[in-house]
Short mmCIF file of C-alpha atoms in Angstrom, two decimals:
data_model
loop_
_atom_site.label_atom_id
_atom_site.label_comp_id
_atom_site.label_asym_id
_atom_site.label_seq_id
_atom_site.Cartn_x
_atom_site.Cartn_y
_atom_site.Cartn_z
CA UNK A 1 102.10 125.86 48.64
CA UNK A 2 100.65 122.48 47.81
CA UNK A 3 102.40 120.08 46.02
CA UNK A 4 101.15 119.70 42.32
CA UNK A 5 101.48 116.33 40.72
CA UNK A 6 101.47 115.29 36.92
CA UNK A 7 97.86 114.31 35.72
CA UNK A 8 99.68 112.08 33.42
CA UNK A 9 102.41 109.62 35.13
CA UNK A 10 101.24 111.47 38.81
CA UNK A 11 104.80 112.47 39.72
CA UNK A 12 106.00 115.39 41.06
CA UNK A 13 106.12 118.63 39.17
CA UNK A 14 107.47 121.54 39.35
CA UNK A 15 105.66 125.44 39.00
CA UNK A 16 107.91 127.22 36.52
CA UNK A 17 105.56 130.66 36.11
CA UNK A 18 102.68 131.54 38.12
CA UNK A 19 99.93 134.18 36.34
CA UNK A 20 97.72 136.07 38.33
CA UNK A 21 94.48 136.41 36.40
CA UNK A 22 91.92 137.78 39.44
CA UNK A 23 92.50 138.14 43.12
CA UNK A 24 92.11 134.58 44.34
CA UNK A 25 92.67 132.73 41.05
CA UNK A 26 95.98 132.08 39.22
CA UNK A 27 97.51 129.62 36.48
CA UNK A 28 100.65 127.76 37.43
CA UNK A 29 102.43 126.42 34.58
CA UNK A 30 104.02 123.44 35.60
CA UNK A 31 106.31 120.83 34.17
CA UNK A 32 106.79 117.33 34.98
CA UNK A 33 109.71 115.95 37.04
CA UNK A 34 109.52 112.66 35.46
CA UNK A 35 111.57 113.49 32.05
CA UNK A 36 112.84 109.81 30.89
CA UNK A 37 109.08 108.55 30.79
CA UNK A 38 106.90 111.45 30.34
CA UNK A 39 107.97 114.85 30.74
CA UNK A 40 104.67 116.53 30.11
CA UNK A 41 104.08 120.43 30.39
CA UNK A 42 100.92 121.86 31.46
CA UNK A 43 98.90 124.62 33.42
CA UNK A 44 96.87 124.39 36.45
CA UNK A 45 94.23 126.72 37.75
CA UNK A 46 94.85 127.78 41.29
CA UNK A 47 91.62 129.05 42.96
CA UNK A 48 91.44 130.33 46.67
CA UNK A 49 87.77 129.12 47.64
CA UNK A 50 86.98 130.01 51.45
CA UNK A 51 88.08 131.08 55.03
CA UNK A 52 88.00 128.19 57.39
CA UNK A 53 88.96 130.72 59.64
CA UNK A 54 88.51 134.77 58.96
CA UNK A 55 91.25 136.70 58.80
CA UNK A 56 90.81 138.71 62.58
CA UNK A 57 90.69 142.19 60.95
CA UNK A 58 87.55 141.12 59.21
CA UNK A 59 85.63 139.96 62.40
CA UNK A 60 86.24 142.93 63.89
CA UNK A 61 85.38 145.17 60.87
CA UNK A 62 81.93 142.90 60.58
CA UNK A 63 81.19 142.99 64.54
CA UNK A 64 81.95 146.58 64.51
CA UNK A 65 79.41 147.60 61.54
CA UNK A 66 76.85 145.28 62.73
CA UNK A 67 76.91 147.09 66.27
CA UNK A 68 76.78 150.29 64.82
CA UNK A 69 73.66 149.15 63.09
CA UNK A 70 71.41 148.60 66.69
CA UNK A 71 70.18 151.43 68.54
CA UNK A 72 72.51 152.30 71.30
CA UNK A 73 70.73 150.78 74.07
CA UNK A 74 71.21 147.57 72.03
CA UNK A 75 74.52 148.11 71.61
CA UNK A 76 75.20 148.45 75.45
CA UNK A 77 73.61 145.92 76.27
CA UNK A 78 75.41 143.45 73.81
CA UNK A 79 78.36 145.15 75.12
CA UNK A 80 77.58 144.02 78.54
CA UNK A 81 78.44 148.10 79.83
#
């Protein structure tokens, strides 16, 4: 996980509770490590945004359906058979 800093005094904080609210988006409620000078509390929204890479299950699945979309002698032929 990345590290999460204090948007007040910018040091390090720590997650204490993570809520999931949707499949790629959660809350992390955080507090600050930095207790003598600020010692703030506060929630950040965690949000997953895109694949730089697809997960190789979903290639395949998208490959396969798109194949099964051509006419056969497509499909062979794409298929180099």
């Amino acid at each position: 996980m990345a590290r999460v800093s204090c948007p007040n005094c910018e040091a390090k904080a720590i997650v204490t509770s993570r809520e999931k609210q949707t499949n790629g988006v959660s809350h992390l409620y955080c507090s600050c490590t930095n207790s003598k000078e600020c010692g703030a509390t506060f929630r950040v929204t965690q949000s997953f945004d895109h694949y730089l890479n697809p997960p190789v299950r979903s290639t395949q699945d998208l490959a396969a359906a798109l194949l099964k979309g051509l006419p056969k002698e497509q499909q062979l032929d794409l298929l180099g058979v």
